[in-house]
PDB file of C-alpha atoms in Angstrom:
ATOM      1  CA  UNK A   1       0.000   0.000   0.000  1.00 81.00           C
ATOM      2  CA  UNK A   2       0.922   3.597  -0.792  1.00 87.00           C
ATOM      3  CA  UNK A   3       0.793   6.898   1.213  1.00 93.00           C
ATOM      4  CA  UNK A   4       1.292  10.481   0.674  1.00 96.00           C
ATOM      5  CA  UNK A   5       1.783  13.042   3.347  1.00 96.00           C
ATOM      6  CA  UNK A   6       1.549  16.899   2.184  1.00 97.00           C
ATOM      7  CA  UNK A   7       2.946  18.125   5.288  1.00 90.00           C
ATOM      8  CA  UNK A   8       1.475  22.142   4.617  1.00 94.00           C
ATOM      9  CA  UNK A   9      -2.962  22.391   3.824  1.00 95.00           C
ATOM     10  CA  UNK A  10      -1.797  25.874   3.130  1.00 96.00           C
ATOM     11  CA  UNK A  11       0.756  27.771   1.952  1.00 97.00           C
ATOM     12  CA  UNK A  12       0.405  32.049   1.934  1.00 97.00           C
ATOM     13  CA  UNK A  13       2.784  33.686  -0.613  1.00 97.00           C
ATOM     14  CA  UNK A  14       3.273  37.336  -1.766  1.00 97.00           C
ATOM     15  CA  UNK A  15       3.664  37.519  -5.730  1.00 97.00           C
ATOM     16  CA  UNK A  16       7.160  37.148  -7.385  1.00 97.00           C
ATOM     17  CA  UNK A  17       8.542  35.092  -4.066  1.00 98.00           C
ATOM     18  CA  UNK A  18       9.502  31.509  -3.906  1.00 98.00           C
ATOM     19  CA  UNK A  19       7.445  28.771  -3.573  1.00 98.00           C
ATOM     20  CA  UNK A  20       8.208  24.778  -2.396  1.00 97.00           C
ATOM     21  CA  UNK A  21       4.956  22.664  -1.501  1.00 98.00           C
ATOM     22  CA  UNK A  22       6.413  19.731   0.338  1.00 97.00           C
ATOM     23  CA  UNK A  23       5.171  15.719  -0.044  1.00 97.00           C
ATOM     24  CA  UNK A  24       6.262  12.996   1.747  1.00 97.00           C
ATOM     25  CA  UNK A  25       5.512   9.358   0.436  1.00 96.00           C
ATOM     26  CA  UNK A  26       5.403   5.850   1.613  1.00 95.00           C
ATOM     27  CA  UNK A  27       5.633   2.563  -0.417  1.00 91.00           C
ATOM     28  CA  UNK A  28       6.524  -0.901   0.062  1.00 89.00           C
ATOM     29  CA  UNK A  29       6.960  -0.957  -3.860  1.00 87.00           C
ATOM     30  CA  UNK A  30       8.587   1.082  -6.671  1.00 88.00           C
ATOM     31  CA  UNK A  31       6.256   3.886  -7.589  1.00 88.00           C
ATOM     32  CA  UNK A  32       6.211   7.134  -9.837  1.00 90.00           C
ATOM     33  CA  UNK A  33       5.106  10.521  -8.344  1.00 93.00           C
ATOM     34  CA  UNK A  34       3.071  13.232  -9.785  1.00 93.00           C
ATOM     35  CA  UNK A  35       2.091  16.293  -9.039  1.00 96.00           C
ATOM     36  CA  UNK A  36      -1.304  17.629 -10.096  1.00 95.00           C
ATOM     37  CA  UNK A  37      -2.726  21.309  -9.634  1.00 96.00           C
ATOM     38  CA  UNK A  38      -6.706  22.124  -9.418  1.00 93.00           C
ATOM     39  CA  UNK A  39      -8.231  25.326  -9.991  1.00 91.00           C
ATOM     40  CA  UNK A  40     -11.429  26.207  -8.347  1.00 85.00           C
ATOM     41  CA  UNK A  41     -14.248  24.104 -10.098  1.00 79.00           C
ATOM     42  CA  UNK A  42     -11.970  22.426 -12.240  1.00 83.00           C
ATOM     43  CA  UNK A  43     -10.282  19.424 -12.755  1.00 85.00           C
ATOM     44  CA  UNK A  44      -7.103  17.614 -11.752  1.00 91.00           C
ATOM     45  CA  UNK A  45      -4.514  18.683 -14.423  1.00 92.00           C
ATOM     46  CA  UNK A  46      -1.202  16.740 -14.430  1.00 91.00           C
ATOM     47  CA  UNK A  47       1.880  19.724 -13.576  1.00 95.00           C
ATOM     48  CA  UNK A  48       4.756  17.388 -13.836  1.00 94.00           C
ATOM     49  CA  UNK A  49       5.986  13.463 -13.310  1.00 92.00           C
ATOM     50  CA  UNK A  50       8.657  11.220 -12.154  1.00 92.00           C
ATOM     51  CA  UNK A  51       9.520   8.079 -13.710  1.00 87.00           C
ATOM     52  CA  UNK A  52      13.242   7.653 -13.702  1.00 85.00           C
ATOM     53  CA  UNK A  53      16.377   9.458 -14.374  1.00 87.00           C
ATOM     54  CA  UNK A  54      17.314  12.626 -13.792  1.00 89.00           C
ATOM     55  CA  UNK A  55      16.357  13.476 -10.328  1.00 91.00           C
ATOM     56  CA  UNK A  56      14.939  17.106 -10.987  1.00 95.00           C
ATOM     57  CA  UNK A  57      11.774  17.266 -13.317  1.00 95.00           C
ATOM     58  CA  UNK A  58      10.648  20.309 -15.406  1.00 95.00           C
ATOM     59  CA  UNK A  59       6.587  20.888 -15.636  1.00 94.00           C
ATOM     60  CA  UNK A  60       4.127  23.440 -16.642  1.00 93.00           C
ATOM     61  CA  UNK A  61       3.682  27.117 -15.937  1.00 92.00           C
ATOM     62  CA  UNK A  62       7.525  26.934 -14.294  1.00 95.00           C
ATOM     63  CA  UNK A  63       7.061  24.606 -11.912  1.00 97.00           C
ATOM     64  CA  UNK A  64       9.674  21.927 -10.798  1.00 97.00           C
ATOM     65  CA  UNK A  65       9.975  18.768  -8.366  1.00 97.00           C
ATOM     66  CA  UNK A  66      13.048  17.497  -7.309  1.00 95.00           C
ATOM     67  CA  UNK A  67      12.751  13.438  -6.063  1.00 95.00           C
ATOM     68  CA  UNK A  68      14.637  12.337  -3.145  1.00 94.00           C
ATOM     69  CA  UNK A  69      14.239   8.945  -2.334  1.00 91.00           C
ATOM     70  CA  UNK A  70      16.071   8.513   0.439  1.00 92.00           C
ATOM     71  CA  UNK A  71      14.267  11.032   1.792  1.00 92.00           C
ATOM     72  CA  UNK A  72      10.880   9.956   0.003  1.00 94.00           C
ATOM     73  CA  UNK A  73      10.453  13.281  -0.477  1.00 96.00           C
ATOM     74  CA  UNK A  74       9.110  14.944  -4.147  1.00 97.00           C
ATOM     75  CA  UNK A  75       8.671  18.352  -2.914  1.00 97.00           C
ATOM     76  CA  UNK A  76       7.497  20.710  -5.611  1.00 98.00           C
ATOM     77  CA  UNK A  77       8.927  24.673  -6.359  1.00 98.00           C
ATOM     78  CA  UNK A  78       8.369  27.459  -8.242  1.00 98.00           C
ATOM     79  CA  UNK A  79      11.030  30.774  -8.215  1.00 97.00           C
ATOM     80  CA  UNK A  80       8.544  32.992  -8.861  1.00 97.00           C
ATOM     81  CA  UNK A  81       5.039  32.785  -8.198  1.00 97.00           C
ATOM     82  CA  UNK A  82       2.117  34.301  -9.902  1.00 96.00           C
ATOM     83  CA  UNK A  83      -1.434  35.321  -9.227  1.00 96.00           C
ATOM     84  CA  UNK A  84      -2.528  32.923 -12.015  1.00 95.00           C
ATOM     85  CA  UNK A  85      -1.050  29.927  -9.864  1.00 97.00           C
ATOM     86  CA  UNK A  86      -3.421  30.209  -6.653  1.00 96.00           C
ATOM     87  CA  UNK A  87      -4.963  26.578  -6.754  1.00 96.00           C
ATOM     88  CA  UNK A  88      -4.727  23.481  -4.796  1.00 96.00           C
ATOM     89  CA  UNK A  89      -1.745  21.024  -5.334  1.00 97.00           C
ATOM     90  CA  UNK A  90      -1.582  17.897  -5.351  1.00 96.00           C
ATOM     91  CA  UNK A  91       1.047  15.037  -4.663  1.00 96.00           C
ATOM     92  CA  UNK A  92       0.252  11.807  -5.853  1.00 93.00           C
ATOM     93  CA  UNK A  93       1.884   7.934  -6.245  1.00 91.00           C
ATOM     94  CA  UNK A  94       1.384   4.988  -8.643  1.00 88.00           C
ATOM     95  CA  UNK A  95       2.995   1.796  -8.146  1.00 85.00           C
ATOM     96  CA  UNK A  96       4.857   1.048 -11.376  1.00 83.00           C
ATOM     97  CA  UNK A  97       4.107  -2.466 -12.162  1.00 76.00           C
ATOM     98  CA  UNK A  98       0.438  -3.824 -13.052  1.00 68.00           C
ATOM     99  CA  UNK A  99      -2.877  -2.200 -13.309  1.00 65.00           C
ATOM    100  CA  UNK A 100      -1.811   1.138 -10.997  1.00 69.00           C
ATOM    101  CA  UNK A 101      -3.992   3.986 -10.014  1.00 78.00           C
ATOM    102  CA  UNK A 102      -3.185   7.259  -8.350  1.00 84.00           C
ATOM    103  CA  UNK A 103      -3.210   7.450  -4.641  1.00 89.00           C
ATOM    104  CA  UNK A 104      -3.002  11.428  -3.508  1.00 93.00           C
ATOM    105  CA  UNK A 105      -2.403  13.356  -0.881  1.00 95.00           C
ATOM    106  CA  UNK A 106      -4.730  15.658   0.790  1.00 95.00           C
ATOM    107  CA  UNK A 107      -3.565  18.742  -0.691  1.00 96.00           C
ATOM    108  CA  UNK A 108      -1.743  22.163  -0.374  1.00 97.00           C
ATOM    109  CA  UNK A 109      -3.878  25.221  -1.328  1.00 96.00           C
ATOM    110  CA  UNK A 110      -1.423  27.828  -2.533  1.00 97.00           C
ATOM    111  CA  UNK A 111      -2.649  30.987  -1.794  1.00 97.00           C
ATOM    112  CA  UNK A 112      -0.581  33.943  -3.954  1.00 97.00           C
ATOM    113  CA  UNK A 113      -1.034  37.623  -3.030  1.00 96.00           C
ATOM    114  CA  UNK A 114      -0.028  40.553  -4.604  1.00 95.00           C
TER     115      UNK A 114
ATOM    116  CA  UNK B   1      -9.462  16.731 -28.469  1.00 61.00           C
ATOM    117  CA  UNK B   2     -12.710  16.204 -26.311  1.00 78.00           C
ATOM    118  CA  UNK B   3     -11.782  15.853 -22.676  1.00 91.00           C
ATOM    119  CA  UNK B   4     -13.604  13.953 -20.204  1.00 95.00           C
ATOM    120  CA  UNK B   5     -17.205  15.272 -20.024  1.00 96.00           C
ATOM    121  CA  UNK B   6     -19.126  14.477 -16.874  1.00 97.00           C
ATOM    122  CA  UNK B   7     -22.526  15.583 -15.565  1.00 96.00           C
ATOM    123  CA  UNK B   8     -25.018  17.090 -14.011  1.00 97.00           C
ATOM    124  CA  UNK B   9     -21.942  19.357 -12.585  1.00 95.00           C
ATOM    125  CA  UNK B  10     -23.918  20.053  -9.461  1.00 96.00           C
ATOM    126  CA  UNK B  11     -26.686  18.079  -7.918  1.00 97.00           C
ATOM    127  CA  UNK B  12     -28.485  18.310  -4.028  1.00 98.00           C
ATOM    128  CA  UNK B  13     -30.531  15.942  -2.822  1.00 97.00           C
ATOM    129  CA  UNK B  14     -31.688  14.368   0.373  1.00 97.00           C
ATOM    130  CA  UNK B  15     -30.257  11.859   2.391  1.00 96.00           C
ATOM    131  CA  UNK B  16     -31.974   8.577   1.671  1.00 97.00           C
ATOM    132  CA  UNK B  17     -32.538   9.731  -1.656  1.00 97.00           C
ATOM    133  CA  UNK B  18     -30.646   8.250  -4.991  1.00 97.00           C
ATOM    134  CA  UNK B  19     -28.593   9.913  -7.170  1.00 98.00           C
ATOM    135  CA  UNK B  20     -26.425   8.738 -10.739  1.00 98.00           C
ATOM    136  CA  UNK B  21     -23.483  10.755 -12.356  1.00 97.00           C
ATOM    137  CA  UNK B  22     -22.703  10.157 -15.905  1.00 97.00           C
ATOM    138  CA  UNK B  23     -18.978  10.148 -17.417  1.00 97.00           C
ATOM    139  CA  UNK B  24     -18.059  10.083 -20.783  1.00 96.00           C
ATOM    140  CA  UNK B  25     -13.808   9.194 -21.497  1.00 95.00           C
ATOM    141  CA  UNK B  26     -11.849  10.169 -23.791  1.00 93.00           C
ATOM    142  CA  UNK B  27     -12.638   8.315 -27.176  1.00 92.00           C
ATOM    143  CA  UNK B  28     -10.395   5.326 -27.370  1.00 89.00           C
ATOM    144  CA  UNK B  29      -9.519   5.590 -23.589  1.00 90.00           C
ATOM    145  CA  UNK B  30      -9.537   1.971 -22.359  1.00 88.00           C
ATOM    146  CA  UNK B  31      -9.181   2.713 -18.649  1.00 90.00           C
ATOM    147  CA  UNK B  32     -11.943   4.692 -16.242  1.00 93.00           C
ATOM    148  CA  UNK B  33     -11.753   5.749 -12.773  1.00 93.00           C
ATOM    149  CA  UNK B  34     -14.056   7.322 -10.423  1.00 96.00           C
ATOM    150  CA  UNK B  35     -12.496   9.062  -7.841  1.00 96.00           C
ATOM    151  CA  UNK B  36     -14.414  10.599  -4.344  1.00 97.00           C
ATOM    152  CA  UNK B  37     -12.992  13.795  -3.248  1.00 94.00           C
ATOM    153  CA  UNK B  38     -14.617  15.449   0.098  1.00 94.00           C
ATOM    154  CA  UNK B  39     -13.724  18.770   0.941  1.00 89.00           C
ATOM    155  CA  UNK B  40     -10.272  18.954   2.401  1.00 85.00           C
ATOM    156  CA  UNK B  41      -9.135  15.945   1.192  1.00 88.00           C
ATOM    157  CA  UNK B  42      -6.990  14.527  -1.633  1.00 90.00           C
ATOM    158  CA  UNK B  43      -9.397  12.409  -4.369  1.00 93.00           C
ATOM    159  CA  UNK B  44      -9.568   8.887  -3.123  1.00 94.00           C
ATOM    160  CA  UNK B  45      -9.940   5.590  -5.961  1.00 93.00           C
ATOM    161  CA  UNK B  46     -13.378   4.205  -6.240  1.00 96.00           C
ATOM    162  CA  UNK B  47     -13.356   1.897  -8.645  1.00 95.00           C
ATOM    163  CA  UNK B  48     -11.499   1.517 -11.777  1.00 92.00           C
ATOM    164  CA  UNK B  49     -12.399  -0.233 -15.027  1.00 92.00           C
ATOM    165  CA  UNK B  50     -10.284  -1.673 -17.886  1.00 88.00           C
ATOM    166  CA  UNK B  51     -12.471  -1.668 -21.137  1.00 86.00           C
ATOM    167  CA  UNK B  52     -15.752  -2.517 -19.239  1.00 83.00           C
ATOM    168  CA  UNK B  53     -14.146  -5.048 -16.344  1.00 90.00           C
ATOM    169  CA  UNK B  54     -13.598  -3.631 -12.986  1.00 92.00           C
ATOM    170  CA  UNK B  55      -9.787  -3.997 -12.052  1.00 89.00           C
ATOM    171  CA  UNK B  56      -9.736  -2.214  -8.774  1.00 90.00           C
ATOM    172  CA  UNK B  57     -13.295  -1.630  -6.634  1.00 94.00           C
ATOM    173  CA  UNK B  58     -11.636  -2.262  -3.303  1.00 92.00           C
ATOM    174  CA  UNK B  59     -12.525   1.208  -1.785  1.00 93.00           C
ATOM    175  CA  UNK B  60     -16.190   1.140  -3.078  1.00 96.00           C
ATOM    176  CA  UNK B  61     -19.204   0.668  -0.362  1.00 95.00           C
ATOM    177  CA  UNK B  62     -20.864  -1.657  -2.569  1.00 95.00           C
ATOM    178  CA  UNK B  63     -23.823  -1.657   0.088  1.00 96.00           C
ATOM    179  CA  UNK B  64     -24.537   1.723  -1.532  1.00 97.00           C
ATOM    180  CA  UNK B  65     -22.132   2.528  -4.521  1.00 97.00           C
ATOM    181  CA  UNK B  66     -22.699   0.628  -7.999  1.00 97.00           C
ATOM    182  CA  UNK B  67     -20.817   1.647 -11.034  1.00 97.00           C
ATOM    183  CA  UNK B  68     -21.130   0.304 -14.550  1.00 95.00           C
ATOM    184  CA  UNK B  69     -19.167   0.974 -17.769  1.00 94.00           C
ATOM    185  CA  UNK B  70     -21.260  -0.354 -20.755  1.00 83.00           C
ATOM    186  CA  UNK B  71     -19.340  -1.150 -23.889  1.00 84.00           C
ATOM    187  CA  UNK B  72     -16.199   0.278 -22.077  1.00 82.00           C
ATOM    188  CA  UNK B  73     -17.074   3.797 -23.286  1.00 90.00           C
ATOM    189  CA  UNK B  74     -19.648   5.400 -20.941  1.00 94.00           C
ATOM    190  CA  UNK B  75     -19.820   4.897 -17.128  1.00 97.00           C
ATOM    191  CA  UNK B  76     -22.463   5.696 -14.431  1.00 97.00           C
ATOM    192  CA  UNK B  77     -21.895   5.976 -10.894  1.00 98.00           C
ATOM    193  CA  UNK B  78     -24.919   5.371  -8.644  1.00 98.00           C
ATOM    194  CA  UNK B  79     -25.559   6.076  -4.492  1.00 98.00           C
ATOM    195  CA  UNK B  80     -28.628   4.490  -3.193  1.00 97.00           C
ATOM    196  CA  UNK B  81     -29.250   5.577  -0.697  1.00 96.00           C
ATOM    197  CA  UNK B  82     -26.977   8.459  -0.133  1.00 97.00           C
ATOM    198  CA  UNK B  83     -25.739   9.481   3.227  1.00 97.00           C
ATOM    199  CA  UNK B  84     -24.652  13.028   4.157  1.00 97.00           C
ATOM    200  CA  UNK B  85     -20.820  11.835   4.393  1.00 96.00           C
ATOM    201  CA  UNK B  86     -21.426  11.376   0.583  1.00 97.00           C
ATOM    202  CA  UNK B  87     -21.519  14.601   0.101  1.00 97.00           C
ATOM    203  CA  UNK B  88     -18.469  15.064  -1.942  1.00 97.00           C
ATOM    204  CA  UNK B  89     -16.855  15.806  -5.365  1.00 95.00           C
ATOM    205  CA  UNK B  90     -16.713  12.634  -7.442  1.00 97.00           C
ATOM    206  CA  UNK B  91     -14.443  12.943 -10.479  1.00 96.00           C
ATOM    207  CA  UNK B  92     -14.213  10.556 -13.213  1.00 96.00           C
ATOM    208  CA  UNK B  93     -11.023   9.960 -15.376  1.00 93.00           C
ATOM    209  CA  UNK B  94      -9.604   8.340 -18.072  1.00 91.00           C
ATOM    210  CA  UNK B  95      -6.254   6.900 -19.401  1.00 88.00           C
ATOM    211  CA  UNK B  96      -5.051   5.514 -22.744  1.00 84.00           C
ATOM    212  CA  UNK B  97      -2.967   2.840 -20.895  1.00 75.00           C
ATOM    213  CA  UNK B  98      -3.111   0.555 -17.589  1.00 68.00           C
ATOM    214  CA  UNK B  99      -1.021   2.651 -15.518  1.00 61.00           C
ATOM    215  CA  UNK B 100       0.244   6.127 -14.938  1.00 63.00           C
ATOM    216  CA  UNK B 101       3.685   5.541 -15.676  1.00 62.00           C
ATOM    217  CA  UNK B 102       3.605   6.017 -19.775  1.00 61.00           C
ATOM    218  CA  UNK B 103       0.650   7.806 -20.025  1.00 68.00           C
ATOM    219  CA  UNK B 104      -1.628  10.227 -18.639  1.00 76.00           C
ATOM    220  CA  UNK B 105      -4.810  10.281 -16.883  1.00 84.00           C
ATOM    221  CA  UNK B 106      -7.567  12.990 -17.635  1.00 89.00           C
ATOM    222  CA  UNK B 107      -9.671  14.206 -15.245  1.00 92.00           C
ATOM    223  CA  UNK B 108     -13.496  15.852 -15.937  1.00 94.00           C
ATOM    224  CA  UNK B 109     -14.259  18.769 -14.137  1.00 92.00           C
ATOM    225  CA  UNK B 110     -15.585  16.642 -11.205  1.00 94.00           C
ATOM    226  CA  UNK B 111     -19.790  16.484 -10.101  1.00 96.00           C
ATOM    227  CA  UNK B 112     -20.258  18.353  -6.629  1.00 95.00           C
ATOM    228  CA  UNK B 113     -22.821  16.465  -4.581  1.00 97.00           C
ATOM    229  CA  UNK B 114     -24.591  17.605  -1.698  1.00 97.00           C
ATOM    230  CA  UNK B 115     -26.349  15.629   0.499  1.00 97.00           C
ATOM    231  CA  UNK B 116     -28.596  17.577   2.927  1.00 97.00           C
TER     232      UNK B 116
END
């Protein structure tokens, strides 16, 4: 079985600052991680994913993760944050083998203020 | 490209009362979820079909929850009765592949459901 831990429900930012929305996972098996972003009355879209490889993966809108798994960590930044990217964020496992779903965390609402 | 289309997008009704949401995958998507999502909390699995057999229905309360995908296109997702802890968001998704490692899931933009 799979967890995810988002360890912030909410995360206050002023405009143009940093941003790193932090997950925590547990797995007895190989998984991939994703993060997904949802906008108020919208749906999950997929920001970025980690399969294997390079340790540091590029996604939409400037966003980046960067896996650590000794840490089992995928913690998720952006350098510069926008108005446009207030939404809630979400951290999410698959187990790689077989017939895999998404198991997610419960979320980080990114709040971004001018 | 059509995304996943779901509806009604809102819906109240009364507990004891029964209620169906519709989802329509992408075309050619062989694999559907349904996903529960109550407020504050990350989207948890359902049940998920490949084609029209369930795979995964583990975290469905089948005393009250049915789902069906008919000619593995279409799915419905029935409560009956529905409780006020079903009050929720239940999004429906769909995938080209079996997994999430080399392709992508879809979401819809998710039916709220209130339960008063």
């Amino acid at each position: 079985a799979q967890s995810v831990t988002q360890l912030d429900s909410q995360v206050p930012v002023f405009e143009e600052a940093p941003v790193e929305l932090r997950c925590n996972y547990s797995s007895s098996v190989s998984v991939y991680l994703f993060w997904y972003v949802q906008y108020p009355n919208q749906g999950l879209q997929l920001l970025l994913k980690y399969l294997s490889g390079s340790t540091l993966v590029k996604g939409i809108n400037g966003f980046e993760a960067e896996f650590n798994k000794s840490q089992t960590s995928f913690h998720l930044r952006k350098p510069s944050v926008h108005i446009s990217d207030t939404a809630e964020y979400f951290c999410a496992v698959s187990p790689i083998s077989g017939y895999s779903t998404l198991t997610f965390g419960k979320g980080t609402m990114l709040l971004v203020s001018p | 490209e059509a995304g996943v289309a779901q509806s009604p997008r809102y819906k109240i009704i009364e507990k004891r009362q029964s209620v169906a949401f519709w989802c329509n995958p992408i075309s050619g998507h062989a694999t559907l979820y349904w996903y529960q999502q109550i407020l504050g909390q990350g989207p948890k699995l359902l049940i998920q079909f490949q084609n029209n057999g369930v795979v995964d229905d583990s975290q469905l309360p089948k005393d009250r929850f049915s789902a069906e995908r008919l000619k593995g296109v279409d799915s419905t997702l029935k409560i009956q009765p529905a409780k006020l802890e079903d009050s929720a968001v239940y999004l429906c998704a769909s995938s080209p592949g079996t997994g999430f490692g080399n392709t992508e899931a879809f979401f819809g933009q998710g039916t709220r459901l209130t339960v008063v």
